[in-house]
Every structure is written in structure tokens, then in C-alpha cells.
Short mmCIF file of C-alpha atoms and ligand atoms in Angstrom, two decimals:
data_model
loop_
_atom_site.label_atom_id
_atom_site.label_comp_id
_atom_site.label_asym_id
_atom_site.label_seq_id
_atom_site.Cartn_x
_atom_site.Cartn_y
_atom_site.Cartn_z
CA UNK X 8 10.34 17.45 1.07
CA UNK X 9 7.55 19.16 -0.84
CA UNK X 10 3.98 18.65 0.25
CA UNK X 11 2.49 19.60 -3.09
CA UNK X 12 0.61 16.87 -4.86
CA UNK X 13 -0.07 16.38 -8.52
CA UNK X 14 -2.09 13.89 -10.43
CA UNK X 15 -4.19 13.60 -13.52
CA UNK X 16 -7.36 14.55 -11.67
CA UNK X 17 -6.22 17.32 -9.39
CA UNK X 18 -3.33 19.54 -10.39
CA UNK X 19 -0.81 20.93 -7.93
CA UNK X 20 -3.07 20.93 -4.93
CA UNK X 21 -1.43 21.90 -1.67
CA UNK X 22 -1.77 19.26 1.02
CA UNK X 23 -3.96 21.55 3.12
CA UNK X 24 -5.79 22.71 -0.01
CA UNK X 25 -6.10 26.30 1.21
CA UNK X 26 -3.37 27.86 -0.81
CA UNK X 27 -3.21 26.64 -4.37
CA UNK X 28 -1.30 29.49 -5.89
CA UNK X 29 -3.11 29.94 -9.19
CA UNK X 30 -6.74 30.18 -8.22
CA UNK X 31 -9.15 30.87 -11.05
CA UNK X 32 -11.35 33.95 -10.70
CA UNK X 33 -14.95 33.41 -9.65
CA UNK X 34 -16.12 34.28 -13.18
CA UNK X 35 -13.75 31.77 -14.77
CA UNK X 36 -14.80 29.09 -12.36
CA UNK X 37 -18.47 29.79 -13.03
CA UNK X 38 -17.90 29.48 -16.76
CA UNK X 39 -15.79 26.34 -16.50
CA UNK X 40 -18.17 24.60 -14.14
CA UNK X 41 -21.26 25.44 -16.13
CA UNK X 42 -19.55 24.05 -19.27
CA UNK X 43 -19.17 20.75 -17.38
CA UNK X 44 -22.63 20.80 -15.79
CA UNK X 45 -21.08 21.22 -12.33
CA UNK X 46 -22.19 24.75 -11.43
CA UNK X 47 -23.87 23.47 -8.24
CA UNK X 48 -20.41 23.40 -6.68
CA UNK X 49 -20.56 27.21 -6.39
CA UNK X 50 -24.08 27.37 -5.01
CA UNK X 51 -22.97 28.39 -1.49
CA UNK X 52 -20.40 30.93 -2.72
CA UNK X 53 -22.40 34.07 -1.71
CA UNK X 54 -22.55 32.93 1.92
CA UNK X 55 -18.91 31.78 2.23
CA UNK X 56 -16.29 33.61 4.29
CA UNK X 57 -13.21 34.93 2.44
CA UNK X 58 -11.23 31.90 3.75
CA UNK X 59 -13.99 29.55 2.61
CA UNK X 60 -13.99 31.10 -0.85
CA UNK X 61 -10.22 30.83 -0.97
CA UNK X 62 -10.36 27.16 0.02
CA UNK X 63 -13.06 26.22 -2.44
CA UNK X 64 -11.63 28.15 -5.37
CA UNK X 65 -8.21 26.61 -4.60
CA UNK X 66 -9.68 23.14 -4.77
CA UNK X 67 -11.79 23.79 -7.84
CA UNK X 68 -8.94 25.49 -9.69
CA UNK X 69 -6.83 22.40 -9.15
CA UNK X 70 -9.27 19.99 -10.79
CA UNK X 71 -8.43 19.01 -14.34
CA UNK X 72 -11.84 19.92 -15.78
CA UNK X 73 -10.87 18.72 -19.24
CA UNK X 74 -11.02 15.18 -17.83
CA UNK X 75 -14.35 15.36 -16.05
CA UNK X 76 -16.49 14.42 -19.01
CA UNK X 77 -14.41 11.37 -19.77
CA UNK X 78 -14.49 10.23 -16.10
CA UNK X 79 -18.26 10.53 -16.13
CA UNK X 80 -18.55 8.70 -19.39
CA UNK X 81 -16.12 5.90 -18.61
CA UNK X 82 -16.67 5.29 -14.92
CA UNK X 83 -19.99 6.75 -13.79
CA UNK X 84 -22.54 6.53 -16.60
CA UNK X 85 -21.12 3.21 -17.80
CA UNK X 86 -19.17 0.40 -16.25
CA UNK X 87 -15.71 0.28 -17.81
CA UNK X 88 -15.41 -2.60 -20.25
CA UNK X 89 -13.14 -5.43 -19.36
CA UNK X 90 -11.13 -6.64 -22.32
CA UNK X 91 -9.42 -9.81 -21.23
CA UNK X 92 -7.59 -11.55 -24.06
CA UNK X 93 -8.91 -14.96 -25.05
CA UNK X 94 -5.49 -16.55 -24.51
CA UNK X 95 -4.95 -15.32 -20.94
CA UNK X 96 -2.09 -17.30 -19.40
CA UNK X 97 -0.58 -17.51 -15.92
CA UNK X 98 2.62 -15.52 -15.40
CA UNK X 99 5.72 -17.56 -14.55
CA UNK X 100 6.97 -17.42 -10.97
CA UNK X 101 9.88 -18.76 -8.96
CA UNK X 102 9.14 -20.99 -5.94
CA UNK X 103 9.54 -19.75 -2.37
CA UNK X 104 12.10 -22.48 -1.69
CA UNK X 105 14.66 -23.64 -4.27
CA UNK X 106 13.61 -26.83 -6.05
CA UNK X 107 17.04 -28.27 -6.97
CA UNK X 108 20.76 -27.72 -6.49
CA UNK X 109 21.07 -25.28 -9.36
CA UNK X 110 18.26 -23.18 -7.94
CA UNK X 111 19.70 -23.50 -4.44
CA UNK X 112 22.93 -21.91 -5.50
CA UNK X 113 21.01 -19.19 -7.38
CA UNK X 114 19.03 -18.42 -4.21
CA UNK X 115 22.14 -18.46 -2.00
CA UNK X 116 23.92 -16.03 -4.31
CA UNK X 117 20.86 -13.81 -4.33
CA UNK X 118 20.72 -13.73 -0.53
CA UNK X 119 24.38 -12.70 -0.42
CA UNK X 120 23.79 -10.03 -3.05
CA UNK X 121 20.71 -8.73 -1.21
CA UNK X 122 22.64 -8.43 2.05
CA UNK X 123 25.38 -6.57 0.26
CA UNK X 124 22.89 -4.08 -1.25
CA UNK X 125 21.41 -3.50 2.18
CA UNK X 126 24.85 -2.99 3.71
CA UNK X 127 25.70 -0.53 0.96
CA UNK X 128 22.61 1.52 1.84
CA UNK X 129 21.05 1.11 -1.61
CA UNK X 130 17.62 0.02 -0.40
CA UNK X 131 14.83 2.21 0.99
CA UNK X 132 11.54 1.31 2.66
CA UNK X 133 8.33 2.67 1.17
CA UNK X 134 5.00 2.25 2.95
CA UNK X 135 1.70 3.29 1.47
CA UNK X 136 -0.53 4.51 4.28
CA UNK X 137 -2.88 6.91 2.53
CA UNK X 138 -5.95 4.66 2.44
CA UNK X 139 -9.10 5.46 4.36
CA UNK X 140 -9.36 2.08 6.08
CA UNK X 141 -13.15 2.17 5.87
CA UNK X 142 -13.61 -1.56 6.44
CA UNK X 143 -11.64 -1.41 9.69
CA UNK X 144 -13.92 1.35 10.94
CA UNK X 145 -11.22 2.94 13.08
CA UNK X 146 -10.93 6.67 13.83
CA UNK X 147 -7.51 7.78 12.69
CA UNK X 148 -4.90 6.62 10.19
CA UNK X 149 -4.69 2.82 9.95
CA UNK X 150 -0.97 3.00 10.80
CA UNK X 151 -1.88 4.21 14.29
CA UNK X 152 -4.01 1.10 14.95
CA UNK X 153 -2.67 -0.92 17.94
CA UNK X 154 -2.03 -4.27 16.31
CA UNK X 155 0.64 -6.18 18.20
CA UNK X 156 -0.87 -9.01 20.24
CA UNK X 157 0.72 -8.40 23.66
CA UNK X 158 1.99 -4.82 23.78
CA UNK X 159 -0.59 -3.28 21.45
CA UNK X 160 2.07 -1.52 19.37
CA UNK X 161 0.72 0.45 16.45
CA UNK X 162 1.44 -0.62 12.88
CA UNK X 163 3.71 2.41 12.48
CA UNK X 164 5.66 1.48 15.62
CA UNK X 165 5.89 -2.13 14.47
CA UNK X 166 7.52 -1.10 11.19
CA UNK X 167 9.65 1.63 12.78
CA UNK X 168 11.14 -0.97 15.14
CA UNK X 169 11.68 -3.35 12.22
CA UNK X 170 13.60 -0.58 10.48
CA UNK X 171 15.67 0.06 13.59
CA UNK X 172 16.66 -3.58 13.70
CA UNK X 173 17.42 -3.65 9.97
CA UNK X 174 19.63 -0.55 10.29
CA UNK X 175 21.52 -2.24 13.11
CA UNK X 176 21.78 -5.55 11.30
CA UNK X 177 23.10 -4.14 8.03
CA UNK X 178 24.96 -1.22 9.67
CA UNK X 179 23.45 1.09 7.11
CA UNK X 180 21.18 4.09 6.83
CA UNK X 181 17.84 2.86 5.54
CA UNK X 182 15.49 5.76 4.83
CA UNK X 183 11.76 5.23 5.20
CA UNK X 184 9.31 6.95 2.88
CA UNK X 185 5.69 6.94 3.96
CA UNK X 186 2.85 8.00 1.73
CA UNK X 187 -0.09 9.56 3.53
CA UNK X 188 -3.08 11.30 2.00
CA UNK X 189 -4.18 14.90 2.44
CA UNK X 190 -6.95 13.44 4.60
CA UNK X 191 -4.65 11.82 7.16
CA UNK X 192 -1.31 13.56 6.66
CA UNK X 193 -1.60 15.90 9.67
CA UNK X 194 -2.67 13.14 12.06
CA UNK X 195 0.11 10.87 10.83
CA UNK X 196 2.79 13.55 11.27
CA UNK X 197 1.51 14.33 14.77
CA UNK X 198 1.64 10.66 15.67
CA UNK X 199 5.27 10.34 14.60
CA UNK X 200 6.25 13.57 16.34
CA UNK X 201 4.45 12.68 19.57
CA UNK X 202 6.25 9.34 19.59
CA UNK X 203 9.65 10.73 18.71
CA UNK X 204 9.71 8.77 15.46
CA UNK X 205 9.94 5.63 17.61
CA UNK X 206 13.68 6.12 17.89
CA UNK X 207 14.39 6.53 14.17
CA UNK X 208 16.29 9.65 13.11
CA UNK X 209 13.52 12.02 12.01
CA UNK X 210 15.74 13.09 9.11
CA UNK X 211 15.34 9.60 7.68
CA UNK X 212 11.56 9.35 7.80
CA UNK X 213 9.81 11.13 4.96
CA UNK X 214 6.09 11.62 5.01
CA UNK X 215 4.34 12.95 1.95
CA UNK X 216 0.73 13.02 0.82
CA UNK X 217 -0.62 11.37 -2.27
CA UNK X 218 -3.03 12.92 -4.75
CA UNK X 219 -6.78 12.99 -4.46
CA UNK X 220 -9.69 12.65 -6.86
CA UNK X 221 -13.07 14.33 -6.71
CA UNK X 222 -15.87 12.03 -5.56
CA UNK X 223 -18.64 11.79 -8.13
CA UNK X 224 -22.30 11.24 -7.23
CA UNK X 225 -24.08 8.46 -9.10
CA UNK X 226 -26.04 11.22 -10.88
CA UNK X 227 -22.77 12.52 -12.38
CA UNK X 228 -22.49 15.56 -10.09
CA UNK X 229 -19.31 16.05 -8.09
CA UNK X 230 -20.02 16.13 -4.35
CA UNK X 231 -19.29 18.79 -1.75
CA UNK X 232 -18.24 17.58 1.70
CA UNK X 233 -18.93 21.07 3.15
CA UNK X 234 -20.30 24.24 1.57
CA UNK X 235 -16.71 25.38 0.97
CA UNK X 236 -15.16 21.98 0.30
CA UNK X 237 -15.12 19.55 -2.58
CA UNK X 238 -15.48 15.91 -1.52
CA UNK X 239 -12.27 14.11 -2.45
CA UNK X 240 -10.77 10.68 -1.86
CA UNK X 241 -7.17 9.44 -2.13
CA UNK X 242 -6.28 8.40 -5.68
CA UNK X 243 -5.31 4.82 -4.80
CA UNK X 244 -1.96 3.17 -4.09
CA UNK X 245 -1.17 3.61 -7.79
CA UNK X 246 -0.94 7.31 -6.97
CA UNK X 247 2.21 6.52 -5.03
CA UNK X 248 4.37 6.48 -8.16
CA UNK X 249 3.57 10.06 -9.12
CA UNK X 250 3.57 11.14 -5.48
CA UNK X 251 7.14 9.82 -5.15
CA UNK X 252 8.18 12.21 -7.89
CA UNK X 253 6.05 15.22 -6.94
CA UNK X 254 7.16 15.09 -3.31
CA UNK X 255 10.79 14.94 -4.48
CA UNK X 256 11.22 11.65 -2.65
CA UNK X 257 12.70 10.21 -5.84
CA UNK X 258 15.26 13.00 -6.05
CA UNK X 259 16.06 12.42 -2.40
CA UNK X 260 16.58 8.72 -3.08
CA UNK X 261 18.90 9.53 -5.98
CA UNK X 262 20.98 11.79 -3.73
CA UNK X 263 21.30 8.99 -1.21
CA UNK X 264 22.28 6.39 -3.78
CA UNK X 265 19.09 4.34 -3.30
CA UNK X 266 18.22 2.21 -6.28
CA UNK X 267 15.83 -0.35 -4.85
CA UNK X 268 12.52 0.66 -3.26
CA UNK X 269 10.90 -1.92 -1.00
CA UNK X 270 7.15 -1.27 -1.20
CA UNK X 271 4.70 -2.57 1.37
CA UNK X 272 1.26 -1.70 2.62
CA UNK X 273 0.67 -0.41 6.11
CA UNK X 274 -1.80 -3.15 6.96
CA UNK X 275 0.42 -6.24 6.65
CA UNK X 276 2.70 -6.45 9.71
CA UNK X 277 4.09 -9.86 8.70
CA UNK X 278 5.77 -8.63 5.51
CA UNK X 279 9.54 -9.17 5.39
CA UNK X 280 10.32 -5.52 4.82
CA UNK X 281 13.87 -6.09 3.61
CA UNK X 282 14.25 -9.64 2.39
CA UNK X 283 17.80 -10.22 1.13
CA UNK X 284 16.65 -13.08 -1.13
CA UNK X 285 13.97 -10.97 -2.81
CA UNK X 286 16.21 -7.91 -3.08
CA UNK X 287 19.14 -9.89 -4.45
CA UNK X 288 17.00 -11.65 -7.02
CA UNK X 289 15.37 -8.41 -8.11
CA UNK X 290 18.79 -7.00 -8.81
CA UNK X 291 20.31 -10.09 -10.37
CA UNK X 292 17.43 -10.55 -12.79
CA UNK X 293 17.51 -6.87 -13.80
CA UNK X 294 13.87 -6.62 -12.81
CA UNK X 295 12.19 -3.21 -12.91
CA UNK X 296 9.33 -4.32 -10.69
CA UNK X 297 9.27 -7.47 -8.59
CA UNK X 298 6.39 -9.04 -6.75
CA UNK X 299 5.97 -11.64 -4.07
CA UNK X 300 3.32 -14.19 -5.00
CA UNK X 301 1.20 -16.52 -2.86
CA UNK X 302 -0.20 -19.89 -3.77
CA UNK X 303 -3.92 -19.21 -3.57
CA UNK X 304 -5.97 -21.04 -0.95
CA UNK X 305 -8.65 -21.74 -3.55
CA UNK X 306 -9.75 -20.67 -7.02
CA UNK X 307 -11.85 -17.75 -5.79
CA UNK X 308 -9.57 -16.35 -3.11
CA UNK X 309 -9.76 -12.56 -3.13
CA UNK X 310 -6.26 -11.93 -4.43
CA UNK X 311 -5.25 -10.43 -7.77
CA UNK X 312 -4.10 -13.13 -10.23
CA UNK X 313 -0.68 -12.91 -11.87
CA UNK X 314 -1.32 -13.34 -15.60
CA UNK X 315 0.35 -12.77 -18.93
CA UNK X 316 -1.61 -10.37 -21.12
CA UNK X 317 -0.11 -9.88 -24.57
CA UNK X 318 3.14 -11.29 -23.20
CA UNK X 319 3.31 -8.74 -20.36
CA UNK X 320 2.87 -9.53 -16.69
CA UNK X 321 -0.41 -8.08 -15.44
CA UNK X 322 -2.66 -8.59 -12.48
CA UNK X 323 -6.24 -9.51 -13.15
CA UNK X 324 -8.32 -8.71 -10.09
CA UNK X 325 -10.24 -11.57 -8.52
CA UNK X 326 -13.48 -9.76 -9.28
CA UNK X 327 -12.55 -9.51 -12.99
CA UNK X 328 -11.36 -13.09 -13.36
CA UNK X 329 -13.95 -15.26 -15.12
CA UNK X 330 -14.85 -18.11 -12.76
CA UNK X 331 -14.29 -20.67 -15.50
CA UNK X 332 -10.64 -19.59 -15.81
CA UNK X 333 -10.17 -19.24 -12.06
CA UNK X 334 -11.26 -22.88 -11.61
CA UNK X 335 -9.17 -24.36 -14.43
CA UNK X 336 -6.67 -27.01 -13.33
CA UNK X 337 -3.70 -28.77 -14.96
CA UNK X 338 -3.19 -32.53 -15.29
CA UNK X 339 -1.99 -32.76 -11.66
CA UNK X 340 -5.14 -31.02 -10.47
CA UNK X 341 -3.33 -27.80 -9.61
CA UNK X 342 -4.99 -24.47 -10.37
CA UNK X 343 -3.64 -22.98 -13.59
CA UNK X 344 -3.97 -19.46 -12.19
CA UNK X 345 -2.57 -20.43 -8.83
CA UNK X 346 -0.47 -17.44 -7.82
CA UNK X 347 -2.09 -14.39 -6.23
CA UNK X 348 -0.65 -11.06 -5.17
CA UNK X 349 -0.16 -10.04 -1.52
CA UNK X 350 0.89 -6.53 -2.69
CA UNK X 351 4.55 -6.83 -1.73
CA UNK X 352 6.82 -5.28 -4.35
CA UNK X 353 10.29 -4.04 -5.15
CA UNK X 354 10.60 -1.15 -7.55
CA UNK X 355 13.76 0.04 -9.20
CA UNK X 356 14.14 3.75 -8.71
CA UNK X 357 15.03 4.13 -12.39
CA UNK X 358 11.70 2.46 -13.30
CA UNK X 359 9.68 4.92 -11.22
CA UNK X 360 11.71 7.78 -12.70
CA UNK X 361 11.03 6.56 -16.22
CA UNK X 362 7.30 6.08 -15.62
CA UNK X 363 6.77 9.50 -14.07
CA UNK X 364 8.99 11.51 -16.38
CA UNK X 365 7.49 14.95 -17.04
CA UNK X 366 5.27 14.58 -13.95
CA UNK X 367 2.71 12.48 -15.78
CA UNK X 368 1.55 8.90 -15.43
CA UNK X 369 -1.85 7.78 -16.59
CA UNK X 370 -2.62 4.48 -14.87
CA UNK X 371 -6.18 3.30 -15.51
CA UNK X 372 -8.80 4.13 -12.88
CA UNK X 373 -10.78 1.51 -11.03
CA UNK X 374 -14.15 2.56 -9.76
CA UNK X 375 -15.61 1.78 -6.35
CA UNK X 376 -19.22 2.60 -5.55
CA UNK X 377 -19.35 3.71 -1.89
CA UNK X 378 -21.42 5.54 0.70
CA UNK X 379 -19.96 9.03 0.86
CA UNK X 380 -21.32 11.75 3.18
CA UNK X 381 -22.07 15.03 1.38
CA UNK X 382 -23.80 18.39 1.61
CA UNK X 383 -27.10 18.55 -0.26
CA UNK X 384 -28.53 21.54 -2.12
CA UNK X 385 -30.17 22.76 1.09
CA UNK X 386 -26.78 22.90 2.77
CA UNK X 387 -27.59 19.89 4.97
CA UNK X 388 -25.03 17.23 5.80
CA UNK X 389 -26.28 13.86 4.52
CA UNK X 390 -25.04 10.45 5.73
CA UNK X 391 -26.30 8.13 3.00
CA UNK X 392 -27.46 4.65 3.96
CA UNK X 393 -26.87 3.25 0.49
CA UNK X 394 -23.94 3.68 -1.91
CA UNK X 395 -24.33 7.06 -3.58
CA UNK X 396 -21.02 7.90 -5.21
CA UNK X 397 -18.10 6.68 -7.27
CA UNK X 398 -14.54 6.88 -5.99
CA UNK X 399 -11.79 6.58 -8.57
CA UNK X 400 -8.50 4.92 -7.68
CA UNK X 401 -5.41 3.74 -9.52
CA UNK X 402 -3.59 0.57 -8.45
CA UNK X 403 0.17 0.08 -8.18
CA UNK X 404 0.02 -3.27 -9.94
CA UNK X 405 -1.16 -1.58 -13.13
CA UNK X 406 2.47 -0.46 -13.48
CA UNK X 407 3.48 -4.10 -14.06
CA UNK X 408 2.75 -4.22 -17.80
CA UNK X 409 4.88 -1.10 -18.17
CA UNK X 410 7.94 -2.84 -16.74
CA UNK X 411 10.38 -4.38 -19.20
CA UNK X 412 11.45 -7.04 -16.75
CA UNK X 413 9.32 -8.47 -13.96
CA UNK X 414 10.18 -11.07 -11.33
CA UNK X 415 7.56 -12.99 -9.37
CA UNK X 416 8.93 -14.80 -6.35
CA UNK X 417 6.54 -16.92 -4.35
CA UNK X 418 6.43 -16.45 -0.57
CA UNK X 419 5.38 -18.70 2.28
CA UNK X 420 1.97 -17.31 3.18
CA UNK X 421 2.12 -17.80 6.97
CA UNK X 422 5.48 -16.06 7.08
CA UNK X 423 4.55 -12.91 5.20
CA UNK X 424 0.86 -12.28 4.90
CA UNK X 425 -1.62 -11.19 7.55
CA UNK X 426 -3.53 -8.18 6.24
CA UNK X 427 -5.70 -6.13 8.58
CA UNK X 428 -8.74 -5.12 6.59
CA UNK X 429 -11.69 -5.89 8.89
CA UNK X 430 -12.38 -6.00 12.63
CA UNK X 431 -13.28 -9.69 12.71
CA UNK X 432 -13.36 -12.69 10.39
CA UNK X 433 -11.22 -12.98 7.28
CA UNK X 434 -8.22 -10.60 7.01
CA UNK X 435 -9.06 -9.02 10.31
CA UNK X 436 -7.47 -7.70 13.50
CA UNK X 437 -8.28 -11.09 15.02
CA UNK X 438 -6.76 -13.20 12.26
CA UNK X 439 -3.72 -10.93 12.01
CA UNK X 440 -2.91 -11.15 15.75
CA UNK X 441 -3.35 -14.90 15.58
CA UNK X 442 -0.94 -15.16 12.63
CA UNK X 443 1.59 -12.85 14.31
CA UNK X 444 1.65 -15.12 17.35
CA UNK X 445 1.83 -18.29 15.31
CA UNK X 446 4.82 -16.95 13.40
CA UNK X 447 6.55 -15.94 16.62
CA UNK X 448 5.96 -19.46 17.96
CA UNK X 449 7.38 -21.05 14.79
CA UNK X 450 10.49 -18.89 14.97
CA UNK X 451 11.05 -19.88 18.62
CA UNK X 452 10.47 -23.57 17.91
CA UNK X 453 12.82 -23.46 14.93
CA UNK X 454 15.50 -22.16 17.33
CA UNK X 455 14.86 -25.12 19.66
CA UNK X 456 12.77 -23.19 22.23
CA UNK X 457 9.65 -25.13 23.26
CA UNK X 458 6.32 -23.32 23.09
CA UNK X 459 3.28 -24.52 25.05
CA UNK X 460 0.68 -25.99 22.73
CA UNK X 461 -2.61 -27.78 23.20
CA UNK X 462 -3.36 -31.21 21.76
CA UNK X 463 -4.66 -29.68 18.57
CA UNK X 464 -1.41 -27.66 18.28
CA UNK X 465 -3.12 -24.39 19.31
CA UNK X 466 -0.90 -21.89 21.15
CA UNK X 467 -1.02 -22.20 24.95
CA UNK X 468 0.14 -18.64 25.67
CA UNK X 469 0.07 -15.16 24.21
CA UNK X 470 3.25 -14.30 22.40
CA UNK X 471 5.00 -11.31 20.90
CA UNK X 472 8.53 -10.97 19.55
CA UNK X 473 9.59 -7.35 19.30
CA UNK X 474 10.74 -6.60 15.76
CA UNK X 475 13.30 -4.25 17.35
CA UNK X 476 15.22 -7.37 18.33
CA UNK X 477 13.83 -10.10 16.10
CA UNK X 478 13.54 -9.23 12.44
CA UNK X 479 13.83 -12.77 11.14
CA UNK X 480 14.28 -16.37 12.36
CA UNK X 481 18.06 -15.87 12.36
CA UNK X 482 17.76 -13.20 15.04
CA UNK X 483 15.94 -15.69 17.27
CA UNK X 484 18.46 -18.44 16.60
CA UNK X 485 21.38 -16.16 17.48
CA UNK X 486 19.89 -15.31 20.87
CA UNK X 487 18.28 -18.68 21.60
CA UNK X 488 20.46 -19.42 24.64
CA UNK X 489 19.23 -16.23 26.39
CA UNK X 490 15.55 -16.82 25.71
CA UNK X 491 13.38 -18.27 28.51
CA UNK X 492 10.74 -20.58 27.01
CA UNK X 493 7.23 -19.12 27.15
CA UNK X 494 4.96 -20.53 29.88
CA UNK X 495 1.48 -21.87 29.43
CA UNK X 496 -1.25 -19.26 30.05
CA UNK X 497 1.22 -16.34 30.18
CA UNK X 498 1.46 -13.22 28.10
CA UNK X 499 5.04 -13.41 26.85
CA UNK X 500 6.90 -10.52 25.29
CA UNK X 501 10.50 -10.80 24.07
CA UNK X 502 12.70 -7.84 23.23
P1 UTP P 630 -6.84 -0.95 0.66
O1 UTP P 630 -7.17 -0.95 -0.77
O2 UTP P 630 -7.02 -2.20 1.40
O3 UTP P 630 -7.67 0.23 1.32
O4 UTP P 630 -5.38 -0.42 0.80
P2 UTP P 630 -7.75 0.76 2.80
O5 UTP P 630 -7.88 2.22 2.69
O6 UTP P 630 -6.64 0.32 3.69
O7 UTP P 630 -9.07 0.12 3.36
P3 UTP P 630 -10.58 0.19 2.86
O8 UTP P 630 -10.62 -0.42 1.48
O9 UTP P 630 -11.01 1.64 2.87
O10 UTP P 630 -11.29 -0.62 3.88
C1 UTP P 630 -4.25 -1.22 0.72
C2 UTP P 630 -3.05 -0.35 1.07
O11 UTP P 630 -2.94 0.73 0.16
C3 UTP P 630 -2.94 1.96 0.86
C4 UTP P 630 -3.61 1.67 2.18
O12 UTP P 630 -3.24 2.63 3.16
C5 UTP P 630 -3.11 0.27 2.47
O13 UTP P 630 -1.79 0.32 2.95
N1 UTP P 630 -3.67 2.97 0.07
C6 UTP P 630 -4.88 2.67 -0.46
C7 UTP P 630 -3.10 4.20 -0.10
O14 UTP P 630 -1.99 4.48 0.39
N2 UTP P 630 -3.79 5.12 -0.82
C8 UTP P 630 -4.99 4.88 -1.36
O15 UTP P 630 -5.55 5.77 -2.02
C9 UTP P 630 -5.55 3.61 -1.19
#
């Protein structure tokens, strides 16, 4: 699979950025950069080694300089305008559990259909793992973070074992595509190789890097991260759509007869990676992009809101949602905008092919003002203590309005959502491990296996169900007679 990356900001940059094949000459670069007011990027050129010059000119040649002025104008000098329509409405969604007999039979048929698609090998896993995980503050790709509560398995191992179980369960090849970024691609590959792909056939795990964007100082000047290196950041999970095409992952999927791509983020170990109900419904409704939805815990919960904008499903970020709308309730006191996005999607391969035809897809950028280390004009490395730069990212959910058919299926929060964003507090390592154990306990209890609990129903032991053996509650039920109940105060691990 190709490791070349393309995107609107940086053209055809090699993952290691040392060998872009059409480097501009120094004179051309000088002219281009001075036209854009960015000539400082060449200030260390005279003192660079031949390799350094090669690296820098490769990076600079790959930038789409015709766009720089518009990025500065739209995202750095000004805040992008938010044009929410006055008649913003909530998008319709289906409940997590069927509400009546008609729906029950619809859901049962969908589950059967989903299982069939999995058995036929028409579904692939797709994990986006290119983020920088800055909030977690962990050295190394987030996927290598030891998350599981008893064994300390990494997020990558957790999902690899889930895939192994799914392959066994559906007796099918289920390829796994993983998007990295040029900043963590090498470390991620090493991790998989060192761990023997956790038992998966290495021919069925595809790692490919996403695109990057230059980081822009608040003064409008692009930053250098070293005298011979442009500061760049991954172009957001929205970059995954183009990266699927540029890496030839899409072509690979077509060869394998994959038509449904199950998308999840590396930092949510609870996600049902291959949910027959969701997959079956996606197919039966002819949806191009499907989303799981969560009933929000409150009006201001930090989840994107599923809305209808000009009749098209769109996500309005929590930060963009006017508080007045977020708090609006219906006659039963329920929030009007009550469904938020946990970033769990299914994409039809044909949809991604259509969107990225010709190697182009212009999703809107979202700006984030961050602290980004850089090299100053004296060649000194600076670690800023206040936000100094704008990072530009695209978001996968901005593809929703481009889909002709969208399905939103609600999910039970405790079953599928435990994101690891921070070390402690909300959406943290702590809360995630707690939720992983609580779900394991629920699955055991549902299979009739007692779990020690305190008076206030808190768990009386530490608990981990290996996803290699237990992908869903059914797996626990099937093996219930062989499972010894967990004992109070113990660390219990089941495989
Ligand atoms: P987040 O937006 O939460 O970012 O990513 P993050 O990088 O994990 O963490 P912070 O914001 O720096 O603390 C959600 C998911 O999207 C992926 C992440 O790896 C994670 O799975 N992602 C994000 C990418 O793959 N590429 C990106 O450019 C951004």
C-alpha cells in the first residue's frame, strides 16, 4: 500500500518527507515564498546540510501555496463565520432498542442481514489513529497506551483481539485499515511488528499515514519545527477519506469485495466494532454514511449535535451550538437537540469513492489555537507557554451533508462509549477503565454469573474480559457454565 499522502494543503508528500520527487529549485521557492510573505522559511538555508536542504525543499514544494492566502484570511486573521440557519432542526434517529413489534422485526431482520454481510467478508474495520493525543500527554501513539484495567493491554491490542474474535465468529477475513499520521507512522508500525500484529495476519492489517497541514503562527507566518523542517500537524480525522484513496486502501477494499467500512476512533475501546444490527440497518436503508447517536447527558454535553441543515443531516459542534437552542425542550421536557455523536460511523465504500473522485475533497477546515513549539529567527527552539499558532483540521462528520442517505441509530451509552481523552476526570483513563469494568460486570450478570458488589452497587473486584474471547454479551452467555464467578477483592481476568 502506498505511503504517499495528498491533501488540499500539502500535495503528494512522502510519509518521511525527505523525498518528494518534484522539488522546486531554490530560486523558485524563494520567489514563491516571498510572494506569500513566507520567505522566513528559507532563512537557515545557507547553513543547512544537503540532506537538510533536500528535506526542507521537499516539504515546501509540497505545500499548495495558492491556498495559503485564503487560509490566513479565513482562519488566522479572522474567525470563520458560523452561518447556522434560523430553522435548525434535530435530525431524525432510530432508538437503540425497538419500540414496537414492527420495529422489532425490522431490527431482527437487520441483525440477520448484518451477520450475513460479516460472514460474506464484505465489512472492513477502519481505525483513525493519526491524532496527536495532546490532552492525554502520553509519549507515543495513543494506540500504544495501556488501557485495559487488569492486563494493561494497549488500545491497539484490544482492537486486534476484538478483530481476531470477530474473524473467528463470522468465519471470514476481516481486513483492518489503520490511519496513522506522518508524525506517528513509524512508531505505530514498529509497535505492530514488535508484537507480531497481535496474532492477526500481517497481510490483513494496513497502516497508512494521513495528510498534514502547515502550522500557522498567530502572526500569519508558517512555523518551522527545526531549521530544515516545516512545522506540520495531521489534517484531522476528515483527512481519512482522502487518505483512504491516496493510500490505495479503497482499491484494496474493492479487490476484496468490501463494501461497508466500519469507522471508529482509537480512543474508544467500548465501541462495538462490528455490530450486526448497525451494519444490517446501514445496508437495508441504503445509507451512504451511518452514525451511532447518544442521548446527551445534558444540554451542554461536549458532543456534536445531529441536526438538519437545509434538509441535510449535519453535525453542529457543541461549541457552535447556541445555548438557547441547546437548552430547548419539547412538551414532555425532553431536549429538542437530544442526540449527540460518539464518532462511530459506517461508510459505504462507494460513498468514499464518489467523494474522493479525482483525488480531491474539500471539507471545511476547523481551526484550533494551540501551543506549538517552533524555531525562532535566531534558530532557538521555543516552547511557548501560551497558545501561539493555528492548527487546521477537517472533521469526518462534515461528510454527512454530502451523503444522499444517512442513518442515525442510537446506542446505549454505557455499552459503547468510553473515550480516553484525558488522564483524569471526564473522558479519561480513569473513567474509561471504570466503564470497561462495569460493562464486563453487566455482561457477566446478564449471563447469570454473580459479581461482587458493594451496597451502593460499586464493583467489589477488578475485572477484565478479553475481547479475544468475549466480543459481545452472547459470547459470555455461551460460555457461562465454564466461567468461575469473580471473587471480592480479586483482580479477575477472563479469556
Ligand atoms: P481527537 O480529536 O480527540 O484528537 O481525535 P486526539 O489527537 O486523539 O487528542 P487531542 O485533541 O490532541 O488531545 C479523535 C480521533 O481522531 C483521530 C485520533 O487519533 C482519535 O482516534 N485523529 C484526530 C486522527 O486520526 N487524525 C487527526 O488529524 C486527528
